[in-house]
Amino acid sequence: MKACFIGLGYIGLPTSIIAAKGGFNVVGVDINPKIVEKTNQGELHIIENGLEELLKEAIQSKKLRASTQVEESDAYFIVVPTPFKGDHQPDISFVESATRSVIPFLKKGDLYVIESTSPVGTTEKMYELILRERPDLENEIYVAYCPERVLPGNIIYELVHNDRVIGGINEVSTQKAIEFYKQFVKGELHPTNSKTAEMCKLTENSSRDVQIAFANELSIICDKAGINVRELIKLANKHPRVNILNPGAGVGGHCIAVDPYFITADYPNEAKIIATAREINNYKSLWCYEKVLNEILQFEIKNQRKAKVAVMGLAFKPNIDDLRESPSGLIASLLVQKGASAELLIVEPNIQEHSSFKLSNYQEAYEQADIIVFLTAHDEFKSLKPSEDKIVLDFCGVLA
Ligand SMILES: NC(=O)c1ccc[n+]([C@@H]2O[C@H](COP(=O)([O-])OP(=O)(O)OC[C@H]3O[C@@H](n4cnc5c(N)ncnc54)[C@H](O)[C@@H]3O)[C@@H](O)[C@H]2O)c1
């Protein structure tokens, strides 16, 4: 069986590799020729431990090949980005154009699956799009939605072992998609319909967003009340049925900070908690920024000189190099643009260089700075020796 994956990014590339390892003949398609070239040379264009060896094996065994062009296959998987537009409306144009690129190759009996995180109803919409161009395929192809829930950094394990939810536009489509995934997934495959599967993915990330918003709101209340929020949460979690998450500098990444908008955009009158959680988590970053500004101001009035500030971490969560939608990156940008007169030393140990900031070594920045602002709880920061003569603003629990 030949499978064609459209989109060779963080999700599409590892899935192509694992599917090839599972015995399928796979062609991975990307519009970016550099990604295609690198992949065919057995080189990863993303960072993921252990994956390059598997890629090399898949390329050498000729089970996987990358191309800029879709090829006739038996199954097609859409794994392209689904960002939101400026007004937080979902942008499914990538899914549409990837689907259009597949349509000329579709034939009776083929499987078409969307893996991209998508607003409810997208799979049915794409089936309608296919039928508009190819009415001959009505009831002749299998169409399903199968979201991905892997954790970058642990993708190889989770792609194989996580349970998956698979929802077809009808039962036979669900079964066909399950037959495909069961060749390489050891986790349970849960059948449902396409709308439930789409909503399931959005629900998972909205649930995380709401829970983090609760912790972030608590952190702001506790700051005003003079209570250590991390101690409070630890104590509250001693209750056998309470499990509060930890607060941070906001919420980032391209999933939790994005997917809830796919619900609020379509159900603005109903999605009250989900919308408020988004607002709280966005506000938390601005609140952190204000706190830093305030500290700079007080330092400079007291000492009658410019403050040196170490801005520690740009990634959206600990120990990764991913800066997408990062609240730490936003706070750093605000400080650079409107950071009063302070001298800023910006630190991100997981990347070599940044397009807008000059990066400093984390140990040197820590030693030189008057004010330390922890934005991302990278492991490196936890080994820094506490220093009494520094002002520390720990927004992410490095010292906890
Ligand atoms: N990265 C994650 O951790 C994660 C987890 C779960 C779900 N998702 C979802 O999976 C989808 C893909 O995410 P990602 O992180 O892999 O994105 P990505 O940006 O890393 O990769 C997407 C790739 O698709 C390519 N592309 C865009 N349009 C194309 C087209 N028409 N034809 C061929 N290639 C095209 C791009 O060049 C890019 O290489 C998104 O909907 C995302 O929300 C991602």
Coordinates of C-alpha atoms and ligand atoms in Angstrom, one line a residue:
M1 CA 0.0 0.0 0.0
K2 CA 1.3 3.4 -0.9
A3 CA 0.7 6.4 1.4
C4 CA 1.2 10.0 0.7
F5 CA 1.7 12.5 3.5
I6 CA 1.1 16.2 2.6
G7 CA 3.2 18.4 4.9
L8 CA 6.6 17.3 6.3
G9 CA 6.7 19.4 9.4
Y10 CA 6.9 18.5 13.1
I11 CA 4.1 16.0 12.7
G12 CA 4.0 15.0 9.1
L13 CA 7.7 14.1 8.8
P14 CA 7.8 11.8 11.9
T15 CA 4.5 10.2 11.0
S16 CA 5.8 9.5 7.4
I17 CA 8.9 7.9 8.9
I18 CA 7.0 5.7 11.4
A19 CA 4.5 4.7 8.6
A20 CA 7.5 3.7 6.4
K21 CA 8.9 1.7 9.3
G22 CA 5.5 0.1 9.6
G23 CA 5.9 -1.3 6.1
F24 CA 4.1 1.3 3.9
N25 CA 5.6 2.8 0.8
V26 CA 5.5 6.4 1.7
V27 CA 5.9 9.6 -0.3
G28 CA 6.2 12.7 1.8
V29 CA 5.2 15.9 0.1
D30 CA 6.1 19.4 1.0
I31 CA 5.9 22.7 -0.9
N32 CA 9.2 23.7 0.6
P33 CA 11.9 22.3 -1.7
K34 CA 14.6 22.7 1.0
I35 CA 12.7 20.4 3.3
V36 CA 12.3 17.9 0.5
E37 CA 16.0 18.0 -0.4
K38 CA 17.1 17.6 3.2
T39 CA 14.7 14.7 3.8
N40 CA 15.9 12.8 0.8
Q41 CA 19.4 13.2 2.0
G42 CA 18.4 11.6 5.3
E43 CA 18.8 14.9 7.2
L44 CA 16.2 16.2 9.7
H45 CA 15.0 19.8 9.4
I46 CA 13.4 19.6 12.8
I47 CA 15.0 18.8 16.2
E48 CA 13.8 15.5 17.5
N49 CA 16.1 13.1 19.4
G50 CA 16.6 9.7 17.7
L51 CA 14.5 10.5 14.6
E52 CA 17.4 11.2 12.2
E53 CA 18.6 7.5 12.4
L54 CA 15.0 6.3 11.6
L55 CA 14.8 8.8 8.7
K56 CA 18.1 7.5 7.3
E57 CA 16.9 3.9 7.6
A58 CA 13.6 4.8 5.9
I59 CA 15.4 6.6 3.0
Q60 CA 18.0 3.9 2.5
S61 CA 15.4 1.1 2.5
K62 CA 13.5 3.2 -0.2
K63 CA 10.4 2.9 1.9
L64 CA 10.3 6.7 2.2
R65 CA 10.9 9.4 -0.4
A66 CA 10.2 13.1 -0.3
S67 CA 8.8 15.1 -3.2
T68 CA 7.4 18.6 -3.9
Q69 CA 4.6 16.9 -6.0
V70 CA 1.7 14.7 -4.9
E71 CA 1.8 11.2 -6.4
E72 CA -0.9 8.6 -7.0
S73 CA -1.3 6.6 -3.8
D74 CA -3.8 4.5 -2.0
A75 CA -4.0 6.8 1.1
Y76 CA -3.5 10.6 1.5
F77 CA -2.8 12.3 4.8
I78 CA -3.1 16.1 5.2
V79 CA -0.7 17.4 7.8
V80 CA -0.3 21.0 7.0
P81 CA -0.4 24.1 9.3
T82 CA -3.8 25.4 10.6
P83 CA -2.9 28.8 12.0
F84 CA -5.4 31.6 12.9
K85 CA -5.8 34.9 11.1
G86 CA -5.3 38.3 12.8
D87 CA -8.8 38.3 14.1
H88 CA -8.4 34.8 15.7
Q89 CA -10.5 33.2 13.0
P90 CA -9.1 29.8 11.9
D91 CA -7.2 29.7 8.6
I92 CA -7.9 26.4 6.8
S93 CA -6.5 27.6 3.5
F94 CA -3.5 25.3 3.8
V95 CA -5.8 22.3 4.3
E96 CA -7.8 23.4 1.3
S97 CA -4.9 23.8 -1.0
A98 CA -3.3 20.5 0.2
T99 CA -6.7 18.8 -0.5
R100 CA -6.9 20.4 -4.0
S101 CA -3.4 19.0 -4.7
V102 CA -4.7 15.5 -4.0
I103 CA -8.0 15.6 -5.8
P104 CA -6.6 14.9 -9.4
F105 CA -5.0 11.7 -8.0
L106 CA -7.9 10.3 -6.0
K107 CA -9.5 7.0 -7.3
K108 CA -12.2 4.6 -6.1
G109 CA -11.3 2.9 -2.8
D110 CA -8.7 5.5 -1.7
L111 CA -8.4 6.8 1.9
Y112 CA -8.2 10.5 2.6
V113 CA -7.4 11.6 6.2
I114 CA -6.9 15.0 7.8
E115 CA -4.5 15.1 10.7
S116 CA -4.2 18.9 11.0
T117 CA -5.9 20.4 13.9
S118 CA -9.1 21.7 12.4
P119 CA -12.4 23.5 13.2
V120 CA -15.4 21.3 13.6
G121 CA -16.9 20.3 10.2
T122 CA -13.6 20.7 8.2
T123 CA -13.5 17.0 7.2
E124 CA -17.1 17.1 5.8
K125 CA -16.3 20.4 4.1
M126 CA -13.2 18.9 2.4
Y127 CA -15.3 15.9 1.3
E128 CA -17.7 18.4 -0.3
L129 CA -14.8 20.2 -1.9
I130 CA -13.6 16.9 -3.3
L131 CA -17.0 16.0 -4.7
R132 CA -17.5 19.4 -6.3
E133 CA -14.4 18.7 -8.4
R134 CA -14.9 14.9 -8.7
P135 CA -18.6 14.0 -8.4
D136 CA -17.6 10.5 -9.6
L137 CA -16.1 9.8 -6.1
E138 CA -19.3 10.1 -4.2
N139 CA -19.4 7.1 -1.7
E140 CA -16.4 5.7 -3.5
I141 CA -13.6 7.1 -1.2
Y142 CA -13.1 6.8 2.5
V143 CA -12.7 10.1 4.4
A144 CA -11.7 10.5 8.1
Y145 CA -10.2 12.8 10.7
C146 CA -7.4 11.6 13.0
P147 CA -5.8 14.2 15.2
E148 CA -2.3 14.1 16.6
R149 CA -1.5 14.6 20.3
V150 CA 2.3 13.9 20.5
L151 CA 4.7 15.8 22.7
P152 CA 7.6 17.2 20.7
G153 CA 10.8 15.7 22.2
N154 CA 9.0 12.4 22.8
I155 CA 7.5 12.0 19.3
I156 CA 8.9 8.6 18.3
Y157 CA 7.5 6.9 21.5
E158 CA 4.2 8.8 21.5
L159 CA 3.4 8.4 17.8
V160 CA 3.4 4.6 18.4
H161 CA 2.0 4.3 21.9
N162 CA -0.5 7.1 22.3
D163 CA -4.2 6.3 21.9
R164 CA -5.8 7.9 18.9
V165 CA -9.3 9.1 18.1
I166 CA -10.4 8.3 14.6
G167 CA -13.6 9.7 13.1
G168 CA -14.9 9.0 9.6
I169 CA -17.6 10.8 7.7
N170 CA -19.3 7.4 7.9
E171 CA -18.6 4.1 9.7
V172 CA -16.8 2.4 6.8
S173 CA -14.4 5.4 6.5
T174 CA -13.7 5.1 10.3
Q175 CA -12.9 1.4 9.9
K176 CA -10.7 2.0 6.8
A177 CA -8.7 4.6 8.7
I178 CA -8.3 2.4 11.7
E179 CA -7.0 -0.4 9.5
F180 CA -4.3 2.0 8.3
Y181 CA -3.2 3.3 11.7
K182 CA -3.3 -0.1 13.3
Q183 CA -0.3 -1.1 11.2
F184 CA 2.0 1.1 13.3
V185 CA 0.1 2.4 16.3
K186 CA 0.2 0.3 19.5
G187 CA -2.1 2.6 21.5
E188 CA -5.8 2.0 21.3
L189 CA -7.7 3.4 18.3
H190 CA -11.0 4.9 19.3
P191 CA -13.7 5.1 16.6
T192 CA -16.1 8.0 16.4
N193 CA -17.4 10.4 13.8
S194 CA -15.4 13.2 12.1
K195 CA -17.0 16.1 14.0
T196 CA -16.4 14.5 17.4
A197 CA -12.8 13.7 16.5
E198 CA -12.3 17.3 15.4
M199 CA -13.9 18.6 18.6
C200 CA -11.9 16.1 20.7
K201 CA -8.6 17.7 19.6
L202 CA -9.8 21.2 20.3
T203 CA -11.3 20.1 23.6
E204 CA -8.0 18.6 24.8
N205 CA -6.1 21.8 24.3
S206 CA -8.8 24.1 25.5
S207 CA -9.0 22.0 28.7
R208 CA -5.3 22.6 29.2
D209 CA -5.7 26.3 28.5
V210 CA -8.6 26.7 31.0
Q211 CA -6.6 24.8 33.7
I212 CA -3.5 27.0 33.1
A213 CA -5.7 30.1 33.2
F214 CA -7.0 29.1 36.6
A215 CA -3.4 28.8 37.9
N216 CA -2.4 32.1 36.2
E217 CA -5.4 33.9 37.7
L218 CA -4.5 32.5 41.1
S219 CA -0.9 33.8 40.7
I220 CA -2.1 37.4 40.1
I221 CA -4.5 37.2 43.1
C222 CA -1.8 35.8 45.3
D223 CA 0.7 38.5 44.3
K224 CA -1.8 41.1 45.4
A225 CA -2.6 39.2 48.6
G226 CA 1.1 38.6 49.5
I227 CA 0.8 34.8 49.3
N228 CA 3.3 32.5 47.6
V229 CA 1.2 30.9 44.9
R230 CA 3.4 27.9 44.4
E231 CA 3.2 27.0 48.1
L232 CA -0.6 27.6 48.0
I233 CA -1.0 25.3 45.0
K234 CA 1.1 22.5 46.6
L235 CA -1.1 22.7 49.7
A236 CA -4.4 22.8 47.8
N237 CA -3.3 19.8 45.8
K238 CA -3.0 17.8 49.0
H239 CA -6.8 17.5 48.6
P240 CA -7.4 14.1 47.1
R241 CA -9.6 15.4 44.3
V242 CA -7.8 18.8 43.5
N243 CA -5.1 19.0 40.9
I244 CA -4.1 22.6 40.1
L245 CA -1.4 23.2 37.4
N246 CA 1.4 25.7 37.9
P247 CA 1.3 29.3 36.7
G248 CA 3.7 30.7 34.2
A249 CA 4.4 33.8 32.0
G250 CA 1.3 33.0 29.9
V251 CA 0.6 30.2 27.5
G252 CA 2.5 29.6 24.3
G253 CA 3.1 27.1 21.5
H254 CA 1.1 26.6 18.4
C255 CA -1.5 24.2 20.0
I256 CA -2.8 25.3 23.4
A257 CA -2.5 29.0 22.5
V258 CA -4.2 28.6 19.2
D259 CA -6.7 25.7 19.2
P260 CA -9.2 27.2 21.6
Y261 CA -9.8 30.0 19.1
F262 CA -11.1 27.4 16.7
I263 CA -14.0 26.9 19.2
T264 CA -14.5 30.5 20.2
A265 CA -14.6 31.6 16.5
D266 CA -17.5 29.2 15.7
Y267 CA -19.4 29.4 19.0
P268 CA -18.8 32.9 20.3
N269 CA -22.0 33.0 22.4
E270 CA -21.5 29.6 24.0
A271 CA -17.7 29.4 24.6
K272 CA -17.5 31.6 27.6
I273 CA -14.9 29.9 29.8
I274 CA -12.8 29.0 26.8
A275 CA -12.7 32.7 25.7
T276 CA -12.0 34.0 29.2
A277 CA -9.2 31.5 29.7
R278 CA -7.5 32.8 26.5
E279 CA -7.9 36.4 27.7
I280 CA -6.4 35.5 31.2
N281 CA -3.5 33.7 29.7
N282 CA -2.8 36.5 27.2
Y283 CA -3.1 39.1 30.0
K284 CA -0.7 37.2 32.2
S285 CA 2.2 38.0 29.8
L286 CA 1.3 41.7 29.9
W287 CA 1.1 41.5 33.7
C288 CA 4.6 40.0 33.9
Y289 CA 5.9 42.7 31.5
E290 CA 4.4 45.4 33.8
K291 CA 6.0 43.8 36.8
V292 CA 9.4 43.9 35.2
L293 CA 9.0 47.5 34.1
N294 CA 8.0 48.4 37.7
E295 CA 11.1 46.7 39.1
I296 CA 13.4 48.5 36.6
L297 CA 11.9 51.8 37.6
Q298 CA 12.3 51.3 41.3
F299 CA 15.9 50.0 40.9
E300 CA 16.8 53.0 38.8
I301 CA 15.3 55.5 41.2
K302 CA 17.0 53.9 44.1
N303 CA 20.4 53.4 42.5
Q304 CA 20.5 56.4 40.2
R305 CA 21.8 54.3 37.3
K306 CA 20.6 52.1 34.5
A307 CA 19.5 48.6 35.6
K308 CA 21.0 45.5 33.9
V309 CA 18.3 42.9 33.4
A310 CA 18.7 39.3 32.4
V311 CA 15.7 38.0 30.5
M312 CA 16.0 34.3 31.0
G313 CA 14.3 32.1 28.4
L314 CA 12.5 32.7 25.1
A315 CA 11.0 29.3 24.3
F316 CA 7.4 28.6 25.1
K317 CA 8.2 25.8 27.6
P318 CA 11.2 24.3 29.3
N319 CA 14.1 22.6 27.5
I320 CA 12.9 23.1 23.9
D321 CA 13.9 25.5 21.1
D322 CA 10.4 26.2 19.9
L323 CA 9.6 30.0 20.1
R324 CA 6.1 29.9 18.4
E325 CA 3.5 32.0 20.2
S326 CA 5.9 32.1 23.1
P327 CA 4.8 34.5 26.0
S328 CA 8.5 34.7 27.0
G329 CA 9.3 36.0 23.5
L330 CA 6.5 38.5 23.7
I331 CA 7.7 39.8 27.0
A332 CA 11.3 40.1 25.8
S333 CA 10.0 42.0 22.7
L334 CA 8.0 44.4 24.8
L335 CA 11.0 45.0 27.0
V336 CA 13.2 45.6 24.0
Q337 CA 10.7 48.0 22.5
K338 CA 9.5 49.7 25.6
G339 CA 11.8 48.6 28.4
A340 CA 12.5 52.0 29.8
S341 CA 16.3 52.7 30.0
A342 CA 17.5 49.3 31.2
E343 CA 20.2 47.3 29.6
L344 CA 18.8 43.9 28.5
L345 CA 20.7 40.7 28.4
I346 CA 18.5 38.2 26.5
V347 CA 19.1 34.5 27.1
E348 CA 17.9 31.3 25.4
P349 CA 20.3 28.4 25.8
N350 CA 18.5 26.2 23.3
I351 CA 19.1 28.3 20.2
Q352 CA 22.3 29.6 18.7
E353 CA 20.9 32.9 17.3
H354 CA 17.7 34.9 17.1
S355 CA 16.4 37.0 14.2
S356 CA 15.7 40.1 16.4
F357 CA 17.7 39.7 19.6
K358 CA 21.4 39.5 20.4
L359 CA 21.6 36.5 22.7
S360 CA 23.8 36.3 25.8
N361 CA 25.3 33.3 27.6
Y362 CA 23.0 32.4 30.5
Q363 CA 25.7 32.2 33.2
E364 CA 27.3 35.5 32.2
A365 CA 24.0 37.3 32.0
Y366 CA 23.0 35.9 35.4
E367 CA 26.3 37.1 36.9
Q368 CA 26.2 40.6 35.4
A369 CA 22.5 41.5 35.9
D370 CA 20.9 43.4 38.7
I371 CA 17.5 42.0 37.9
I372 CA 16.9 38.4 36.9
V373 CA 13.6 37.7 35.1
F374 CA 12.9 33.9 34.7
L375 CA 10.4 33.4 31.9
T376 CA 11.0 29.8 30.9
A377 CA 12.1 27.2 33.5
H378 CA 14.9 25.6 31.5
D379 CA 17.0 23.0 33.5
E380 CA 20.2 25.1 33.1
F381 CA 18.7 27.9 35.1
K382 CA 17.9 25.7 38.0
S383 CA 21.6 25.1 38.6
L384 CA 22.4 28.8 38.9
K385 CA 23.6 29.7 42.5
P386 CA 21.0 31.9 44.3
S387 CA 22.4 35.4 45.0
E388 CA 21.1 37.7 47.7
D389 CA 22.2 40.9 46.0
K390 CA 20.0 40.3 42.9
I391 CA 16.4 41.1 42.4
V392 CA 14.7 37.9 41.1
L393 CA 11.3 37.8 39.3
D394 CA 10.5 34.2 38.9
F395 CA 7.4 33.9 36.7
C396 CA 7.8 30.2 35.9
G397 CA 9.0 28.4 39.0
V398 CA 12.7 28.0 38.4
L399 CA 13.3 28.5 42.2
A400 CA 10.3 26.5 43.3
Ligands
LIG1 N1 3.6 20.1 16.2 C1 2.8 19.6 17.2 O1 3.3 19.3 18.3 C2 1.4 19.3 16.8 C3 0.7 18.5 17.7 C4 -0.6 18.1 17.4 C5 -1.2 18.6 16.2 N2 -0.5 19.5 15.4 C6 -1.2 20.0 14.2 O2 -0.6 19.3 13.0 C7 -0.6 20.2 11.9 C8 0.8 20.3 11.4 O3 1.6 20.9 12.4 P1 3.2 20.9 12.3 O4 3.6 21.3 13.6 O5 3.6 19.6 11.7 O6 3.4 22.1 11.2 P2 4.7 22.6 10.5 O7 4.6 24.0 10.2 O8 5.9 22.1 11.2 O9 4.7 21.7 9.1 C9 3.8 21.9 8.1 C10 4.4 21.6 6.8 O10 3.4 21.7 5.8 C11 4.0 22.2 4.6 N3 2.9 22.7 3.7 C12 2.1 23.7 3.8 N4 1.2 23.7 2.8 C13 1.5 22.7 2.1 C14 0.9 22.1 0.9 N5 -0.2 22.7 0.3 N6 1.4 21.0 0.4 C15 2.5 20.4 0.9 N7 3.1 20.9 2.0 C16 2.6 22.0 2.6 C17 4.9 23.3 5.1 O11 5.9 23.7 4.2 C18 5.5 22.7 6.4 O12 6.7 22.0 6.2 C19 -1.2 21.5 12.4 O13 -2.6 21.6 12.2 C20 -1.0 21.5 13.9 O14 -1.9 22.3 14.6 C21 0.8 19.8 15.7

